[in-house]
mmCIF file of C-alpha atoms in Angstrom:
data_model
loop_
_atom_site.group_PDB
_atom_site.id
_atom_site.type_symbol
_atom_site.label_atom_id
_atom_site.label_comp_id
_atom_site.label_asym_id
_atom_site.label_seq_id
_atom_site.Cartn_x
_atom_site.Cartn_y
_atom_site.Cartn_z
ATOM 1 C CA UNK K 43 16.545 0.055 45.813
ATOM 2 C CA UNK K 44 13.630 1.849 44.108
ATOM 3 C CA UNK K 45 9.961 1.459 45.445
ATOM 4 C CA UNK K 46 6.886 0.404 44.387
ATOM 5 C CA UNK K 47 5.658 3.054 41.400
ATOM 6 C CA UNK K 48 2.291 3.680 40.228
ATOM 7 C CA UNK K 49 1.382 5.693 37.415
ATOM 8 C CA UNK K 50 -0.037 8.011 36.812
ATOM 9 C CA UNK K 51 -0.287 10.082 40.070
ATOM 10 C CA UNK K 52 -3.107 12.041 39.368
ATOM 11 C CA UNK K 53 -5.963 11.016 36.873
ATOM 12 C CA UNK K 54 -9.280 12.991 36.311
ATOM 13 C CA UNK K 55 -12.300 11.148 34.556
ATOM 14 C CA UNK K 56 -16.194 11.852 33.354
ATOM 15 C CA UNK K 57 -18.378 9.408 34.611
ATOM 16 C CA UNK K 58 -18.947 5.884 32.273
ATOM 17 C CA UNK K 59 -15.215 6.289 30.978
ATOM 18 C CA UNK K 60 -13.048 3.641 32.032
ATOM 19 C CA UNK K 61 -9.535 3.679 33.564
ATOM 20 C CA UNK K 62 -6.496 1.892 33.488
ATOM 21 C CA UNK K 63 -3.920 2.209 36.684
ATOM 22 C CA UNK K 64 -0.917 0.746 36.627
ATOM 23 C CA UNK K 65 1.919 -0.738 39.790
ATOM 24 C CA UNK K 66 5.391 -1.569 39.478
ATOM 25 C CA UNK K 67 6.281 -3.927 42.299
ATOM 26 C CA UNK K 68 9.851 -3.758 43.674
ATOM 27 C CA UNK K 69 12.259 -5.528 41.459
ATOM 28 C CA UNK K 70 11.956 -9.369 42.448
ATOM 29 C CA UNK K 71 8.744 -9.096 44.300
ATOM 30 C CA UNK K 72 6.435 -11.019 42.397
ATOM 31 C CA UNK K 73 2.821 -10.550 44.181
ATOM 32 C CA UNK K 74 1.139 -7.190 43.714
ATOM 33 C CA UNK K 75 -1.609 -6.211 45.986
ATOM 34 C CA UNK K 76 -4.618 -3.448 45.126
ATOM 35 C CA UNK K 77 -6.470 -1.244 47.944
ATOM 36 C CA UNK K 78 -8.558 1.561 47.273
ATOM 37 C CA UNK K 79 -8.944 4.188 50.164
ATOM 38 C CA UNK K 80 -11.551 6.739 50.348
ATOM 39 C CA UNK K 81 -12.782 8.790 53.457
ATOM 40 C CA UNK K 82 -16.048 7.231 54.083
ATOM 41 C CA UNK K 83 -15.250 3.585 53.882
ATOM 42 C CA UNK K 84 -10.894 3.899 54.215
ATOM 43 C CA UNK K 85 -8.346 1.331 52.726
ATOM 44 C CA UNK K 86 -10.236 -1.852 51.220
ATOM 45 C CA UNK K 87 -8.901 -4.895 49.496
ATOM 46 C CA UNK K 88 -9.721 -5.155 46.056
ATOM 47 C CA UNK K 89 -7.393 -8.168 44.763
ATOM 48 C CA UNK K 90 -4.143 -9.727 44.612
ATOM 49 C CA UNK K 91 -2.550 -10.991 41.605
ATOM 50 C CA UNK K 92 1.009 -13.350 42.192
ATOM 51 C CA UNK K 93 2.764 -15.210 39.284
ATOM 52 C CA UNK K 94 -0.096 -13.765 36.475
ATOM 53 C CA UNK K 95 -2.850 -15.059 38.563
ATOM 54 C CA UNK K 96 -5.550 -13.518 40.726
ATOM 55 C CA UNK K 97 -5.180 -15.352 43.999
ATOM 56 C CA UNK K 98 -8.081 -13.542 45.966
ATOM 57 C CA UNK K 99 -10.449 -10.528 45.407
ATOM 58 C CA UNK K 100 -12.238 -8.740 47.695
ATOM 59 C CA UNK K 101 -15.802 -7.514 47.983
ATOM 60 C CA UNK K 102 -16.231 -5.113 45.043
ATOM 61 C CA UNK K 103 -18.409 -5.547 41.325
ATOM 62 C CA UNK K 104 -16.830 -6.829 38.296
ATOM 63 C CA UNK K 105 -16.443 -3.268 36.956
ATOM 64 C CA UNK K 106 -13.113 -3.456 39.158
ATOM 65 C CA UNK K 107 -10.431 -5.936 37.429
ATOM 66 C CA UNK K 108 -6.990 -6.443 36.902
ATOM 67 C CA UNK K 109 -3.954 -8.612 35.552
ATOM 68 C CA UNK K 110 -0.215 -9.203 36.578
ATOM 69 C CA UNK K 111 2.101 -9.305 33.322
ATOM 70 C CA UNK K 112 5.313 -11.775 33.546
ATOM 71 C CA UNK K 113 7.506 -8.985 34.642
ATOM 72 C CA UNK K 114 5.522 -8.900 38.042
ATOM 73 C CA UNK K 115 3.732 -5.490 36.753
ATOM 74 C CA UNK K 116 0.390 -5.066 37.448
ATOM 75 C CA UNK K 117 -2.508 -3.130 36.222
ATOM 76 C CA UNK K 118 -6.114 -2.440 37.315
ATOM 77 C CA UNK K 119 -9.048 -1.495 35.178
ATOM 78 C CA UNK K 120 -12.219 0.503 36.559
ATOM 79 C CA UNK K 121 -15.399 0.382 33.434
ATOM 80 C CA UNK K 122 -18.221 2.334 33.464
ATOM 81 C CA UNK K 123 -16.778 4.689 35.809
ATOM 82 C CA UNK K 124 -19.109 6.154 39.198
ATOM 83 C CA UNK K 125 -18.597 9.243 41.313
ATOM 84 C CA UNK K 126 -18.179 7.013 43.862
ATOM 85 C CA UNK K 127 -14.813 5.372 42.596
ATOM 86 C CA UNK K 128 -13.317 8.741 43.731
ATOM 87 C CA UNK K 129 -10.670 7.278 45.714
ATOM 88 C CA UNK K 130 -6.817 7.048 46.120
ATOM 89 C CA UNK K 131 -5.643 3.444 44.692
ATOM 90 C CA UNK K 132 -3.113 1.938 46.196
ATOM 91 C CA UNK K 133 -0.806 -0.946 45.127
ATOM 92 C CA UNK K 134 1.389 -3.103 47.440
ATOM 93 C CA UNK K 135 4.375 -5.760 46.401
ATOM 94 C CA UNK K 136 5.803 -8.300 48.341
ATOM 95 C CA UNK K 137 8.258 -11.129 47.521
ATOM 96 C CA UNK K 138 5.352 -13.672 47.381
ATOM 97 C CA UNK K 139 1.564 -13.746 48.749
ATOM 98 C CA UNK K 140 3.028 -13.981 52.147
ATOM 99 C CA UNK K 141 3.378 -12.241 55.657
ATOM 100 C CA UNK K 142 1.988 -8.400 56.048
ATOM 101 C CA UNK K 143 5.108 -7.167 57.264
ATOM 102 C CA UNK K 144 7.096 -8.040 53.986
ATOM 103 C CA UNK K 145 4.315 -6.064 51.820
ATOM 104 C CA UNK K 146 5.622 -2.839 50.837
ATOM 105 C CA UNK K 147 3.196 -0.131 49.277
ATOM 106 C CA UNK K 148 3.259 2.275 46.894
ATOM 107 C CA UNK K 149 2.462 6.134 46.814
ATOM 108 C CA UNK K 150 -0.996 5.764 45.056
ATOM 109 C CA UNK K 151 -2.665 6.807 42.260
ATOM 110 C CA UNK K 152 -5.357 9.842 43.052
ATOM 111 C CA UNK K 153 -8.503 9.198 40.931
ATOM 112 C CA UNK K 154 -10.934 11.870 40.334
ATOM 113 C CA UNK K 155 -14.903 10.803 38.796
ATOM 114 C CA UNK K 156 -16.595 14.017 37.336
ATOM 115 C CA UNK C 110 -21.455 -1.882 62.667
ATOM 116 C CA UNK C 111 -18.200 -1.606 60.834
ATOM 117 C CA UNK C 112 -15.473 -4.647 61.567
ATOM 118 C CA UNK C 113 -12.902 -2.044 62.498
ATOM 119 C CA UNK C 114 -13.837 1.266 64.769
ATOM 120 C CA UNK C 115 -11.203 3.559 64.321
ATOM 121 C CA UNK C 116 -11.954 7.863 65.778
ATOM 122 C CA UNK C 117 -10.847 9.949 62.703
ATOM 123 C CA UNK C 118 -9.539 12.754 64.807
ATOM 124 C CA UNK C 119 -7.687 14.924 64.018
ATOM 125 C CA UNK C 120 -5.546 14.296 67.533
ATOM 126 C CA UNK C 121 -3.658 17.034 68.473
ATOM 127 C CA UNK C 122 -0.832 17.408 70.987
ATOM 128 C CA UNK C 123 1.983 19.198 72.148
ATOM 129 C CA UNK C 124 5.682 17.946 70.942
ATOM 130 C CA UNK C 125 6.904 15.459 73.527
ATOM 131 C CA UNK C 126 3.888 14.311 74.528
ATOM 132 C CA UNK C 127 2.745 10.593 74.780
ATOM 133 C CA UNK C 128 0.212 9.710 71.955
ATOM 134 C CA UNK C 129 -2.592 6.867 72.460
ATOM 135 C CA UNK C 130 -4.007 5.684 69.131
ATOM 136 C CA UNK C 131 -6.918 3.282 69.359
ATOM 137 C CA UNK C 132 -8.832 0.821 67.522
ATOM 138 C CA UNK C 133 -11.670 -1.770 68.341
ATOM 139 C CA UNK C 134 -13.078 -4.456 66.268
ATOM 140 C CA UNK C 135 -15.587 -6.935 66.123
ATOM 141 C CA UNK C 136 -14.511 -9.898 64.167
ATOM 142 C CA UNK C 137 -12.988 -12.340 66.565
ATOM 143 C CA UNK C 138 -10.987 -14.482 64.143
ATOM 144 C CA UNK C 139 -8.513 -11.260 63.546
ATOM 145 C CA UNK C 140 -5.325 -12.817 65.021
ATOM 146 C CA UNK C 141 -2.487 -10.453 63.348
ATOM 147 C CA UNK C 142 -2.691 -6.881 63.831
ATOM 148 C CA UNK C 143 -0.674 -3.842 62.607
ATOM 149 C CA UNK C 144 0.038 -0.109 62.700
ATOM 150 C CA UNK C 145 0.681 1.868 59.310
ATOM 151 C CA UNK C 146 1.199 5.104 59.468
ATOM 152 C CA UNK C 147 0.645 7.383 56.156
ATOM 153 C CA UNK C 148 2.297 10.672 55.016
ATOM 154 C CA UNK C 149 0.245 12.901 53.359
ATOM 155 C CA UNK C 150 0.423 12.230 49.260
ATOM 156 C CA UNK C 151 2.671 8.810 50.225
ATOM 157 C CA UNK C 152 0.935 4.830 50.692
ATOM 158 C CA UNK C 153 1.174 3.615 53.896
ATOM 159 C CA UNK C 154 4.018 2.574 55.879
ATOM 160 C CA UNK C 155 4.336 -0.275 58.390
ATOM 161 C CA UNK C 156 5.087 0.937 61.736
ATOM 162 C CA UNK C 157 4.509 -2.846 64.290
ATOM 163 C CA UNK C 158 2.981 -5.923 63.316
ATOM 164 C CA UNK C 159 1.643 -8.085 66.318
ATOM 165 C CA UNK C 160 0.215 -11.104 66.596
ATOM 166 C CA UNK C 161 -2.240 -12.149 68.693
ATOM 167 C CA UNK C 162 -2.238 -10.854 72.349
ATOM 168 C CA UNK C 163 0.280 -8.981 74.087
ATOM 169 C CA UNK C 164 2.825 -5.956 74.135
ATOM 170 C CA UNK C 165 5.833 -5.476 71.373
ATOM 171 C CA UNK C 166 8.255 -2.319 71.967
ATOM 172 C CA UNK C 167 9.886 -0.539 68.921
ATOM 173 C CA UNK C 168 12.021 2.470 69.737
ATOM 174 C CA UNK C 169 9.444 5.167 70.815
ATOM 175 C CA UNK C 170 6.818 3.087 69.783
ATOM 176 C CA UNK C 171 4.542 0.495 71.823
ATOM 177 C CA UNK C 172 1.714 -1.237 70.711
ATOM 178 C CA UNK C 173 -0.409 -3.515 72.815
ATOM 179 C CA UNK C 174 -3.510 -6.190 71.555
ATOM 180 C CA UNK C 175 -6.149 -6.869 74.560
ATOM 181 C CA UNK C 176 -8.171 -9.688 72.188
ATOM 182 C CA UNK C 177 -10.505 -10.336 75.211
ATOM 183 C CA UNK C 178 -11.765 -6.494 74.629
ATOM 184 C CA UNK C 179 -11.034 -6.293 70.946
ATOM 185 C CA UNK C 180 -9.183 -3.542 70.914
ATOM 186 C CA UNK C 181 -5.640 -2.953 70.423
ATOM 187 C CA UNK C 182 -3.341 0.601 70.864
ATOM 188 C CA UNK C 183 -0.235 2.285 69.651
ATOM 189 C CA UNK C 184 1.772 4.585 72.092
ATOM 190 C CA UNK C 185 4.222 7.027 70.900
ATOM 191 C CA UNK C 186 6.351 8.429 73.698
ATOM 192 C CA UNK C 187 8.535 11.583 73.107
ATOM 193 C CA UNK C 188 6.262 12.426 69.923
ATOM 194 C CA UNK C 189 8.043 15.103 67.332
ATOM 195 C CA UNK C 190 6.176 16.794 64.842
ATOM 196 C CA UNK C 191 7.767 14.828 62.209
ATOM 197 C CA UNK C 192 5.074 11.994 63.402
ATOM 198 C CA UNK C 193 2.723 14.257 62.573
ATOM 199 C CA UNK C 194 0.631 11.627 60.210
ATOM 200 C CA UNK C 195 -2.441 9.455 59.748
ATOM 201 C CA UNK C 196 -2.494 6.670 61.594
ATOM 202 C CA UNK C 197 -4.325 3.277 60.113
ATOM 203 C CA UNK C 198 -4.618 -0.232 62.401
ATOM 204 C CA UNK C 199 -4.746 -3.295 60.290
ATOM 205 C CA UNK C 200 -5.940 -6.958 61.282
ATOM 206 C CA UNK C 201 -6.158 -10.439 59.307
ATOM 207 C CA UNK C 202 -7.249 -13.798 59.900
ATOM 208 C CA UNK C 203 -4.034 -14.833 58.739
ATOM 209 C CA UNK C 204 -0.483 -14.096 58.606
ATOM 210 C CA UNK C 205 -0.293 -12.941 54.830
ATOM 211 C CA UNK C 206 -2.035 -13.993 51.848
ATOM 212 C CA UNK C 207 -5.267 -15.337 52.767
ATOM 213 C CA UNK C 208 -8.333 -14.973 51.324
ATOM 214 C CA UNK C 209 -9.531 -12.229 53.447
ATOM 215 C CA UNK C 210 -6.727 -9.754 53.597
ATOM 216 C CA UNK C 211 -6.151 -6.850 55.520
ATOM 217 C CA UNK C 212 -9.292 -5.298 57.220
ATOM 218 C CA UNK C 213 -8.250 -1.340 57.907
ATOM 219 C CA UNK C 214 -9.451 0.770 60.258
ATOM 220 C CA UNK C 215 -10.143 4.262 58.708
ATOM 221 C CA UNK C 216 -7.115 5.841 60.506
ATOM 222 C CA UNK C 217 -6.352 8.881 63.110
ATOM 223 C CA UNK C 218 -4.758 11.884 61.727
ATOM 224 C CA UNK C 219 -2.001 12.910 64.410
ATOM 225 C CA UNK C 220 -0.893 16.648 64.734
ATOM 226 C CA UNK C 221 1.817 17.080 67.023
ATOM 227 C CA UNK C 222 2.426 21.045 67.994
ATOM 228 C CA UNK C 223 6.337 22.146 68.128
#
């Protein structure tokens, strides 16, 4: 059974550009987690998106959004990009918004802010 | 003061060793906790999910929650150097899917010497 996938792996951007990351959950999970992890502050929440609706968010400015298509895909847009959205991006699937240890994550997507 | 103290490392031990990977928090509404551990270029993996106080056994791997200290631990016993990884601990208010989600420590990179 084939894992989460994000695309792409490795993105480098200038500073004010935007940026479009995208998560394909395993097939039949339908809620799709986003993290972003950087050194100084690690993994943070960022949102979670289950039947093409945002069902939390977490602590970050509107810059940061996102969407869930009806084929459980998910994507997550960064505007006006910063130096400090340097991060890795991580998306997670489960079968719905429920218990940790059914949340499977994906291999990330490297983001780098010139 | 962050939520979740977590010492960066690196660890480094001999192969075979036992391992003792730490975390302390602050927030005492965390009542589910967890262990990822991360590959280098790969998203995190769970390795125990606990909840509230107490030991749980997994193979080679033990983790233990004291709740009265706020600080929880994950042994490795016969370590190899294929555990050679980041470590992250995890906690939530709630089992999966609350409004919170998961609060990550910043994680422990592990090098275990053949």
């Amino acid at each position: 059974k084939a894992g989460v996938t994000q695309t792409p792996r490795y993105l480098i951007k200038t500073r004010g550009q935007q940026v479009t990351l995208s998560c394909s959950p395993i097939s039949g999970h339908r809620s799709v987690s986003w993290y972003q992890q950087t050194p100084g502050q690690g993994l943070q929440f960022l949102f979670e998106y289950f039947s093409e609706t945002q069902r939390n968010k977490g602590n970050f400015p509107g810059r940061f959004s996102g969407r869930q298509f009806s084929n459980s895909r998910s994507e997550m847009n960064v505007s006006t990009l910063e130096l400090g959205d340097s991060a890795l991006y991580l998306c997670a699937s489960s079968w719905t918004p429920g218990p940790y240890y059914e949340q499977y994550f994906g291999p990330g997507t490297r983001l780098t802010v010139t | 003061q962050k939520e979740v103290e977590q010492d960066p490392g690196p660890l480094s031990v001999p192969e075979g060793a036992i391992v003792s990977l730490n975390c302390t928090y602050s927030n005492s509404a965390f009542q589910y906790f967890m262990w990822y551990r991360q590959y280098s270029r790969k998203g995190p993996e769970l390795l125990m999910y606990t909840y509230s106080s107490g030991n749980k056994e997994d193979g080679r791997f033990t983790a233990q929650v004291d709740k009265s200290s706020k600080y929880i631990s994950l042994f490795i016993r016969d370590s190899q150097p294929s555990d050679s990884a980041t470590y992250l601990c995890a906690m939530s208010t709630d089992s999966g899917g609350g409004a919170d989600g998961l609060t990550f420590g910043k994680g422990t990179h592990l090098i275990i010497q053949p």
